[in-house]
Amino acid sequence: MPPPPPTGSTAVDPPRAAVVDAVSRALAEDVLPLGDLTAALVPATARSSVGIVSRSVGVVAGRACALETFSQVDPDVDVEWRIDDGGQVGPGDVVAMAWGTLRSILTAERTVLNFLGHLSGVASLTRRYVEAVAEANPNTRVLDTRKTTPGLRALEKAAVRAGGGYNHRGSLSDAVLVKDNHLDGVSITDAVVRARQLWPGRTVEVECDRLAQVDEAVAAGVTLVMLDNMSLDQVAECVLRLRADGVSTLVEVSGGVDLAMAPLLAAAGADLISVGTLTHSAPVLDLGFDLSRPRGGRA
Amino acid sequence: MPPPPPTGSTAVDPPRAAVVDAVSRALAEDVLPLGDLTAALVPATARSSVGIVSRSVGVVAGRACALETFSQVDPDVDVEWRIDDGGQVGPGDVVAMAWGTLRSILTAERTVLNFLGHLSGVASLTRRYVEAVAEANPNTRVLDTRKTTPGLRALEKAAVRAGGGYNHRGSLSDAVLVKDNHLDGVSITDAVVRARQLWPGRTVEVECDRLAQVDEAVAAGVTLVMLDNMSLDQVAECVLRLRADGVSTLVEVSGGVDLAMAPLLAAAGADLISVGTLTHSAPVLDLGFDLSRPRGGRA
Amino acid sequence: MPPPPPTGSTAVDPPRAAVVDAVSRALAEDVLPLGDLTAALVPATARSSVGIVSRSVGVVAGRACALETFSQVDPDVDVEWRIDDGGQVGPGDVVAMAWGTLRSILTAERTVLNFLGHLSGVASLTRRYVEAVAEANPNTRVLDTRKTTPGLRALEKAAVRAGGGYNHRGSLSDAVLVKDNHLDGVSITDAVVRARQLWPGRTVEVECDRLAQVDEAVAAGVTLVMLDNMSLDQVAECVLRLRADGVSTLVEVSGGVDLAMAPLLAAAGADLISVGTLTHSAPVLDLGFDLSRPRGGRA
Amino acid sequence: MPPPPPTGSTAVDPPRAAVVDAVSRALAEDVLPLGDLTAALVPATARSSVGIVSRSVGVVAGRACALETFSQVDPDVDVEWRIDDGGQVGPGDVVAMAWGTLRSILTAERTVLNFLGHLSGVASLTRRYVEAVAEANPNTRVLDTRKTTPGLRALEKAAVRAGGGYNHRGSLSDAVLVKDNHLDGVSITDAVVRARQLWPGRTVEVECDRLAQVDEAVAAGVTLVMLDNMSLDQVAECVLRLRADGVSTLVEVSGGVDLAMAPLLAAAGADLISVGTLTHSAPVLDLGFDLSRPRGGRA
Amino acid sequence: MPPPPPTGSTAVDPPRAAVVDAVSRALAEDVLPLGDLTAALVPATARSSVGIVSRSVGVVAGRACALETFSQVDPDVDVEWRIDDGGQVGPGDVVAMAWGTLRSILTAERTVLNFLGHLSGVASLTRRYVEAVAEANPNTRVLDTRKTTPGLRALEKAAVRAGGGYNHRGSLSDAVLVKDNHLDGVSITDAVVRARQLWPGRTVEVECDRLAQVDEAVAAGVTLVMLDNMSLDQVAECVLRLRADGVSTLVEVSGGVDLAMAPLLAAAGADLISVGTLTHSAPVLDLGFDLSRPRGGRA
Amino acid sequence: MPPPPPTGSTAVDPPRAAVVDAVSRALAEDVLPLGDLTAALVPATARSSVGIVSRSVGVVAGRACALETFSQVDPDVDVEWRIDDGGQVGPGDVVAMAWGTLRSILTAERTVLNFLGHLSGVASLTRRYVEAVAEANPNTRVLDTRKTTPGLRALEKAAVRAGGGYNHRGSLSDAVLVKDNHLDGVSITDAVVRARQLWPGRTVEVECDRLAQVDEAVAAGVTLVMLDNMSLDQVAECVLRLRADGVSTLVEVSGGVDLAMAPLLAAAGADLISVGTLTHSAPVLDLGFDLSRPRGGRA
């Protein structure tokens, strides 16, 4: 039996290099060349405290980006983070508190929320898939894909982890995945043999849209088979046959899997369900900045 | 009467600087350090032609990014673009054709589709709002917001234009927009006076959540008022009052406007409806690469 | 009556993103690849204190760049800044003091002075225009242009603000300004109508070189008219006519305005006078590093 | 007798790396995120020809940056360059012609002129010094300094060459120059000995403000002495003494040298006169874009 | 029997993104800020042809970098490449010919040679290991490591492929490799279970320095075992035991393997031999530029 | 008599700009996009102390890069550096100690070692040449060349200094060096005259492969002559002749000088011996991370 799914603290944070770079680009895009014209209208010395508050139900992701944004806008803003990546929130929940000059908080606001909203959106949708699947089959895992928003792959893949999902390939460079368009140029068997030859020890996966292809791929020794757009019955049959043969090849199901279909596929025995929607079509989690002008105390 | 809304060729393309930069980052993220492990399995000399085909109904955006991606992967890939940004597509429609080595086409595939899918998703959702609003009030226009995906603002704002929408502020640096959180530190009148003083000739807009604020903002001489989360009746009353007074201030409505609400707000007389969803929560347009190995001819 | 002009603390600082980037480029340009050959000749442990001292009369700008330069060269240099951006200096005035190793101070010297000298030069020339104009007409404001030094726009525009001037467009992307070369392709009326259509709520300005154009622009509803290279009489006539008609359109005067002409144009009623010279031809403010080897005490 | 001064074709162009980088930054600064709002008002298909025309007397520099700007804005703009870097112009002279869409030409205009104007300004001022000095002493050469505009050193130093001047150090990393602030930490003799030891074969120069220092520097074997803020008589005496002793050390004069002083210093025998003003305070050369809508022919 | 080792055309080229970036950095490092002082001494119009000639025996790699260098220095240099990456050369062999201005060729020379020499050095050393191993055991393959020169990983790993070697992990992000330092914090079994859980379908490898660890790793289901610093006898015993048990786990041997040891380890049955020396300590291949001033003909 | 060679504290550190940039690139190359898959297997809270330990004899270089790597991976790792750049180590010597989370230490390990190993390799090989030469002639110095690894010039040149060597040109932009390929386009005399003219006061060196060239170069007034691939006798003769004539021109010997040849050339009187091998072919210094899980105390 596998260990329990990782939660917040055990999931892997996004690489700092990706965070620093994405934040500096996002701020450049929002404040150059003149700075924040409107923040200049409030007194330079006014200070404020702000709560980053959820307006709906979801899962938080993007903490590192939010902290980095405050830090790049103004290193003197203090932030107290209350709900880590992977934590669940509902309407009114305070994700974090920040104290600093009103100008700095106003200038950071949209960039902080753009990161948090988008990445928490990815984590929240992932969590819904994870929960739907968990009830049907505790051994089935939800995977992301390379269908990420250009420039944000590292951050979105970390958000999927925060949501309880798992990462498929990080890039074209880290594993072999033979898809139908490759098979235009080479047979499954030849592709797998060549992959084993060129990239020793690497994961090799083949996308199959019929059972004969699965048989060929398994015979060639792939690590995983990806069943693409197969019917529920075909998936179930495939899993049964492989398990009956004692084959340890992992079975991944892919192709427009929605929240209704996912538990059925899990129940049919899929080891992995990969879902492009997690990263390419997740709506944002609705979050806002609730300000209060301090009348004393810490701020 | 305003001129007809711009279509494809008259909309403004995204700045080339943004396109080149976003593509080079997206490719770095997908091919470093080893390149495309799987493409290496097909013969280096195999050539192919590919159709970029829509799988659903929507509006195309992202042409410049797709062309730049092919060009950065392999300058020898030839592309014939058939449906410009802003063009409508349905299932099976061929957006573009490309010819080149099978390896180059396979390596470019996901990055091309990630750009096209995301940006066409933005354009398609925009078009739906634009059409919903146009029936209710031909003078009402749909605006985007600064709620864009970090790093992609220039491209997403161009996609909104391709969808028939219009651009609100490009950044904190290009216009003054006084929101509720600013009013924590300054009154509407003081903010507008100060804005006119600090940033002469600039657009000044104030977010209002009650009519008294609208009155104060208009009296202070703002360019636009943004009615935030007001009821339909309040919006209608506000428009009527301003028009009765002969005030030319533009009325923008904002705050979680969905496709059902948008035409009602338009009918109530809103000049502008701004919709964060266009950029932060648009699902991708489903597009794919359909390959055919050439048997002769051009490829 | 407008509020009094902002001074030092109320002016808007340059965006930190622009500061950090400009400084890291300037240092790369001066210290790569071998570092400071000459600083290596003084003992590594020698410490020093330095005063950044003005050699002439002017206005300081560039504080953020100077601090960032010291910090990037050596985070252990301590700096005490004495005269903020916008502050006036005369010969012998100490703008800032710094303490650290002699090597670090010597290596930072030229880059610190290049930023401070250039940006203070911009602020100082701006202040001269501002003062010349203020006597003639307290309601006339001095504007910069897009005629900035490539790569330094954000910093130079902040320096203009430090000098008491105001910012015209930050870029081609933030407002519409129809100039004579555009009118090669479109009439004033059509341009304004189209601008209002394409970019709702944005500032629209038209450059006019005769009064008939002003009339057309005002009738089309522009936010500002720019009178280009008109005579003093034409400017006065234009202002009078607009004010007589109760038109609130701002009148900007442009085109090679020197320090003698500026007050005359102000007296003629110009709201705004834009001056390319502020950023493209301002001589540096003469500043130097006065070192003293510490004999004890803080350094 | 030295060979005649290099002109246009023989001067060294700025490194392409510096050109490409500076232009891409300048364009990003001017067109992001929305592009050129105003160019969008003219028809997308309108074409134009433009002459880049001088409005005053000076020397051209910046050709490579102008060409690169057009190319990055729109590779389909054709440019015919007529006056190379180093060439003299007067009012009305056509520096270059360009043909392309009106939109592309309008978008490129300001960036092209900002580069050309600034760099030609540097070249023009350099030429004035060069000519003033040449009459007084054909063997005296005019040098730039490290007092350049941050981020533009490579381009400004190339502009100085175009003006007929010569380059002093490119950076702290390429030669040893012991200035008064270094002498706070080390004696002249020790500095020179140590420089010869640490950086074998490198140019070593010492700044002297009295003749005893010159004697010490020459005795220590420096390549050049820099006479800083000395009187004309002191300079003459110094040159005479060195020449009488048959010393080949080059004599550079520095410190606020203006156009009146330069020929006197040259007549006094200075080998080199270095002038910070060339790069830090040169006013722009006034240039403009003269458009004509083609009625046929090439455009 | 595996397919024959890939040669030149079938090996995977380095990603273009890595090539373009590395070359632009290398040139910036060599030509800024003043350009090539010495090339300026030869006439601007002089043209030349150059042969890139090997001075010793080895294998070529770095073609893409050499071509990109010429192209960035001067797009008008024509290059005819004669020996592809992976091709063998001996003293006097011409790797490529180039024609262009003498200045451009001289400026490009060192950067071209630095890339070609280093990367061909990596390929050449790899080839020596590949050949040494091939005689002993045709099924044993030579792998690189992550012990690459900082900043050059993509290029060095491509050079290893050109030499006939294979790539181990591209980065920490593409596969799991549990080393002794990890075992400080977790047992082998727990690490593998957790790896399978966190990173489904990924390659999992464990470094073992005794046979009991191999047994534990194989039982846990790893893809590969890395035998670190084991004796030849231990390696042989390990292979025998695994093969006797019908276990398909790949056996990698690592740890200071030199050219004498490699064939012995291959003969002992190692599937893979990983060698840090290939990338961290390969001496350059000696190559030079042989110029001839054209007297006519093509140049 | 020259002062004694500089050691550790007096050598010049690499420019911080080069360090920060190289480290951020190296980390991006190793951790993107998913982070360190394997470090995720150890508990997030586990802490460790690590010794960076030498496994062989050599000279340390790369301290600044190692510190920056730890800092970029995790600013909370504490490092105590024990052996500065230029310090000698033997097997078992602890170069530095670090304390932090086990995950951060594991993630930083390879990048830290890649920098330290490579740069210490350069320093160690340099030291061997320096010592070999010092015995033969205390006045002969060892120089590097421009044959550096692309992208690492600043760091490798600093490592040469740490090893006790000296830096030749930093780039094509800092001194004139006329090599045989230049002489294809110009005579020695003309080249030197022109160099003196174009680049006043700069170092001018000419590569000579026969004595007649040396005579011509010296007569033309070069700063150094580079004897390329000359025999020991020729070198000795050349030195003798120059010294007999009282000529102070420095004599550099170059061209495949190995450790056996270097002292002979020194004994023959060479002032400088330049060795490309120092940077292009130095094997790494073998260093490792020795971890110990803390049982209490500081970690």
PDB file of C-alpha atoms in Angstrom, chain E residues 170-291:
ATOM      1  CA  GLY E 170      19.964  16.247 -17.566  1.00  0.00           C
ATOM      2  CA  SER E 171      19.194  17.814 -14.220  1.00  0.00           C
ATOM      3  CA  LEU E 172      17.969  17.222 -10.690  1.00  0.00           C
ATOM      4  CA  SER E 173      14.494  17.588 -12.129  1.00  0.00           C
ATOM      5  CA  ASP E 174      14.330  14.692 -14.552  1.00  0.00           C
ATOM      6  CA  ALA E 175      14.928  11.488 -12.603  1.00  0.00           C
ATOM      7  CA  VAL E 176      15.435  10.210  -9.079  1.00  0.00           C
ATOM      8  CA  LEU E 177      18.939   9.245  -8.041  1.00  0.00           C
ATOM      9  CA  VAL E 178      19.355   8.360  -4.393  1.00  0.00           C
ATOM     10  CA  LYS E 179      22.974   8.827  -3.375  1.00  0.00           C
ATOM     11  CA  ASP E 180      24.816   8.096  -0.171  1.00  0.00           C
ATOM     12  CA  ASN E 181      24.194  11.580   1.142  1.00  0.00           C
ATOM     13  CA  HIS E 182      20.443  11.079   0.763  1.00  0.00           C
ATOM     14  CA  LEU E 183      20.626   7.849   2.706  1.00  0.00           C
ATOM     15  CA  ASP E 184      21.642   9.992   5.610  1.00  0.00           C
ATOM     16  CA  GLY E 185      18.002  10.946   5.817  1.00  0.00           C
ATOM     17  CA  VAL E 186      16.038   7.924   4.606  1.00  0.00           C
ATOM     18  CA  SER E 187      16.447   4.158   4.009  1.00  0.00           C
ATOM     19  CA  ILE E 188      16.769   2.738   0.498  1.00  0.00           C
ATOM     20  CA  THR E 189      13.409   1.025   0.649  1.00  0.00           C
ATOM     21  CA  ASP E 190      11.626   4.055   2.000  1.00  0.00           C
ATOM     22  CA  ALA E 191      13.305   6.288  -0.540  1.00  0.00           C
ATOM     23  CA  VAL E 192      12.256   4.096  -3.453  1.00  0.00           C
ATOM     24  CA  VAL E 193       8.686   3.673  -2.218  1.00  0.00           C
ATOM     25  CA  ARG E 194       8.405   7.377  -1.686  1.00  0.00           C
ATOM     26  CA  ALA E 195       9.965   8.110  -5.085  1.00  0.00           C
ATOM     27  CA  ARG E 196       7.474   5.825  -6.819  1.00  0.00           C
ATOM     28  CA  GLN E 197       4.736   7.593  -4.912  1.00  0.00           C
ATOM     29  CA  LEU E 198       5.845  11.179  -5.504  1.00  0.00           C
ATOM     30  CA  TRP E 199       7.065  10.822  -9.066  1.00  0.00           C
ATOM     31  CA  PRO E 200       4.988   8.108 -10.746  1.00  0.00           C
ATOM     32  CA  GLY E 201       6.622   6.351 -13.668  1.00  0.00           C
ATOM     33  CA  ARG E 202       9.949   8.118 -13.253  1.00  0.00           C
ATOM     34  CA  THR E 203      13.316   6.459 -13.440  1.00  0.00           C
ATOM     35  CA  VAL E 204      14.561   5.625  -9.938  1.00  0.00           C
ATOM     36  CA  GLU E 205      18.195   4.805  -9.330  1.00  0.00           C
ATOM     37  CA  VAL E 206      20.040   4.083  -6.110  1.00  0.00           C
ATOM     38  CA  GLU E 207      23.744   4.427  -5.504  1.00  0.00           C
ATOM     39  CA  CYS E 208      25.079   1.366  -3.667  1.00  0.00           C
ATOM     40  CA  ASP E 209      28.498   0.784  -2.228  1.00  0.00           C
ATOM     41  CA  ARG E 210      27.883  -2.758  -1.030  1.00  0.00           C
ATOM     42  CA  LEU E 211      25.923  -5.759  -2.311  1.00  0.00           C
ATOM     43  CA  ALA E 212      23.361  -5.721   0.488  1.00  0.00           C
ATOM     44  CA  GLN E 213      22.303  -2.325  -0.718  1.00  0.00           C
ATOM     45  CA  VAL E 214      21.957  -3.630  -4.263  1.00  0.00           C
ATOM     46  CA  ASP E 215      19.685  -6.375  -2.998  1.00  0.00           C
ATOM     47  CA  GLU E 216      17.556  -3.876  -1.120  1.00  0.00           C
ATOM     48  CA  ALA E 217      17.349  -1.524  -4.089  1.00  0.00           C
ATOM     49  CA  VAL E 218      16.422  -4.271  -6.542  1.00  0.00           C
ATOM     50  CA  ALA E 219      13.810  -5.613  -4.167  1.00  0.00           C
ATOM     51  CA  ALA E 220      12.367  -2.125  -3.927  1.00  0.00           C
ATOM     52  CA  GLY E 221      12.041  -2.048  -7.682  1.00  0.00           C
ATOM     53  CA  VAL E 222      14.572   0.475  -8.914  1.00  0.00           C
ATOM     54  CA  THR E 223      15.219   1.031 -12.597  1.00  0.00           C
ATOM     55  CA  LEU E 224      18.975   1.132 -12.190  1.00  0.00           C
ATOM     56  CA  VAL E 225      21.548   0.484  -9.507  1.00  0.00           C
ATOM     57  CA  MET E 226      24.682   2.556  -9.439  1.00  0.00           C
ATOM     58  CA  LEU E 227      27.661   0.650  -8.072  1.00  0.00           C
ATOM     59  CA  ASP E 228      29.912   3.263  -6.589  1.00  0.00           C
ATOM     60  CA  ASN E 229      33.584   2.638  -6.107  1.00  0.00           C
ATOM     61  CA  MET E 230      33.141  -1.144  -5.962  1.00  0.00           C
ATOM     62  CA  SER E 231      35.905  -3.547  -6.865  1.00  0.00           C
ATOM     63  CA  LEU E 232      35.881  -5.353 -10.167  1.00  0.00           C
ATOM     64  CA  ASP E 233      34.987  -8.578  -8.379  1.00  0.00           C
ATOM     65  CA  GLN E 234      32.072  -7.011  -6.632  1.00  0.00           C
ATOM     66  CA  VAL E 235      30.778  -5.632  -9.907  1.00  0.00           C
ATOM     67  CA  ALA E 236      31.046  -9.006 -11.571  1.00  0.00           C
ATOM     68  CA  GLU E 237      29.344 -10.727  -8.675  1.00  0.00           C
ATOM     69  CA  CYS E 238      26.571  -8.196  -8.647  1.00  0.00           C
ATOM     70  CA  VAL E 239      25.888  -8.566 -12.364  1.00  0.00           C
ATOM     71  CA  LEU E 240      25.914 -12.343 -12.145  1.00  0.00           C
ATOM     72  CA  ARG E 241      23.499 -12.442  -9.261  1.00  0.00           C
ATOM     73  CA  LEU E 242      21.080 -10.054 -10.918  1.00  0.00           C
ATOM     74  CA  ARG E 243      21.189 -11.891 -14.226  1.00  0.00           C
ATOM     75  CA  ALA E 244      20.836 -15.240 -12.502  1.00  0.00           C
ATOM     76  CA  ASP E 245      17.719 -13.945 -10.842  1.00  0.00           C
ATOM     77  CA  GLY E 246      16.407 -12.742 -14.201  1.00  0.00           C
ATOM     78  CA  VAL E 247      16.346  -9.193 -12.914  1.00  0.00           C
ATOM     79  CA  SER E 248      16.288  -6.570 -15.672  1.00  0.00           C
ATOM     80  CA  THR E 249      17.612  -3.733 -13.505  1.00  0.00           C
ATOM     81  CA  LEU E 250      20.381  -1.934 -15.305  1.00  0.00           C
ATOM     82  CA  VAL E 251      23.777  -1.940 -13.631  1.00  0.00           C
ATOM     83  CA  GLU E 252      25.662   1.348 -13.767  1.00  0.00           C
ATOM     84  CA  VAL E 253      29.209   1.609 -12.487  1.00  0.00           C
ATOM     85  CA  SER E 254      30.567   4.908 -11.332  1.00  0.00           C
ATOM     86  CA  GLY E 255      33.399   6.495  -9.398  1.00  0.00           C
ATOM     87  CA  GLY E 256      36.641   7.640 -10.915  1.00  0.00           C
ATOM     88  CA  VAL E 257      36.626   5.160 -13.786  1.00  0.00           C
ATOM     89  CA  ASP E 258      39.644   5.693 -15.993  1.00  0.00           C
ATOM     90  CA  LEU E 259      40.421   4.419 -19.485  1.00  0.00           C
ATOM     91  CA  ALA E 260      42.193   1.345 -18.134  1.00  0.00           C
ATOM     92  CA  MET E 261      39.400   0.388 -15.768  1.00  0.00           C
ATOM     93  CA  ALA E 262      36.517   0.996 -18.157  1.00  0.00           C
ATOM     94  CA  PRO E 263      37.019  -2.096 -20.369  1.00  0.00           C
ATOM     95  CA  LEU E 264      37.487  -4.285 -17.313  1.00  0.00           C
ATOM     96  CA  LEU E 265      34.206  -3.083 -15.893  1.00  0.00           C
ATOM     97  CA  ALA E 266      32.566  -3.626 -19.254  1.00  0.00           C
ATOM     98  CA  ALA E 267      33.933  -7.132 -19.397  1.00  0.00           C
ATOM     99  CA  ALA E 268      32.553  -7.692 -15.911  1.00  0.00           C
ATOM    100  CA  GLY E 269      29.127  -7.032 -17.362  1.00  0.00           C
ATOM    101  CA  ALA E 270      28.312  -3.440 -16.459  1.00  0.00           C
ATOM    102  CA  ASP E 271      25.481  -2.107 -18.586  1.00  0.00           C
ATOM    103  CA  LEU E 272      26.490   1.481 -18.106  1.00  0.00           C
ATOM    104  CA  ILE E 273      29.670   3.223 -17.056  1.00  0.00           C
ATOM    105  CA  SER E 274      29.310   6.847 -16.023  1.00  0.00           C
ATOM    106  CA  VAL E 275      32.346   9.067 -16.215  1.00  0.00           C
ATOM    107  CA  GLY E 276      32.504  12.570 -14.763  1.00  0.00           C
ATOM    108  CA  THR E 277      35.835  13.164 -16.460  1.00  0.00           C
ATOM    109  CA  LEU E 278      34.129  13.354 -19.849  1.00  0.00           C
ATOM    110  CA  THR E 279      32.761  16.777 -19.038  1.00  0.00           C
ATOM    111  CA  HIS E 280      34.758  18.125 -16.141  1.00  0.00           C
ATOM    112  CA  SER E 281      38.288  17.299 -17.171  1.00  0.00           C
ATOM    113  CA  ALA E 282      38.450  16.753 -20.915  1.00  0.00           C
ATOM    114  CA  PRO E 283      41.402  18.585 -22.467  1.00  0.00           C
ATOM    115  CA  VAL E 284      40.570  20.648 -25.544  1.00  0.00           C
ATOM    116  CA  LEU E 285      40.966  19.327 -29.029  1.00  0.00           C
ATOM    117  CA  ASP E 286      43.681  21.405 -30.659  1.00  0.00           C
ATOM    118  CA  LEU E 287      42.238  23.304 -33.607  1.00  0.00           C
ATOM    119  CA  GLY E 288      43.357  26.420 -35.422  1.00  0.00           C
ATOM    120  CA  PHE E 289      42.366  29.000 -38.003  1.00  0.00           C
ATOM    121  CA  ASP E 290      44.509  28.815 -41.122  1.00  0.00           C
ATOM    122  CA  LEU E 291      44.012  31.952 -43.125  1.00  0.00           C
TER     123      LEU E 291
END
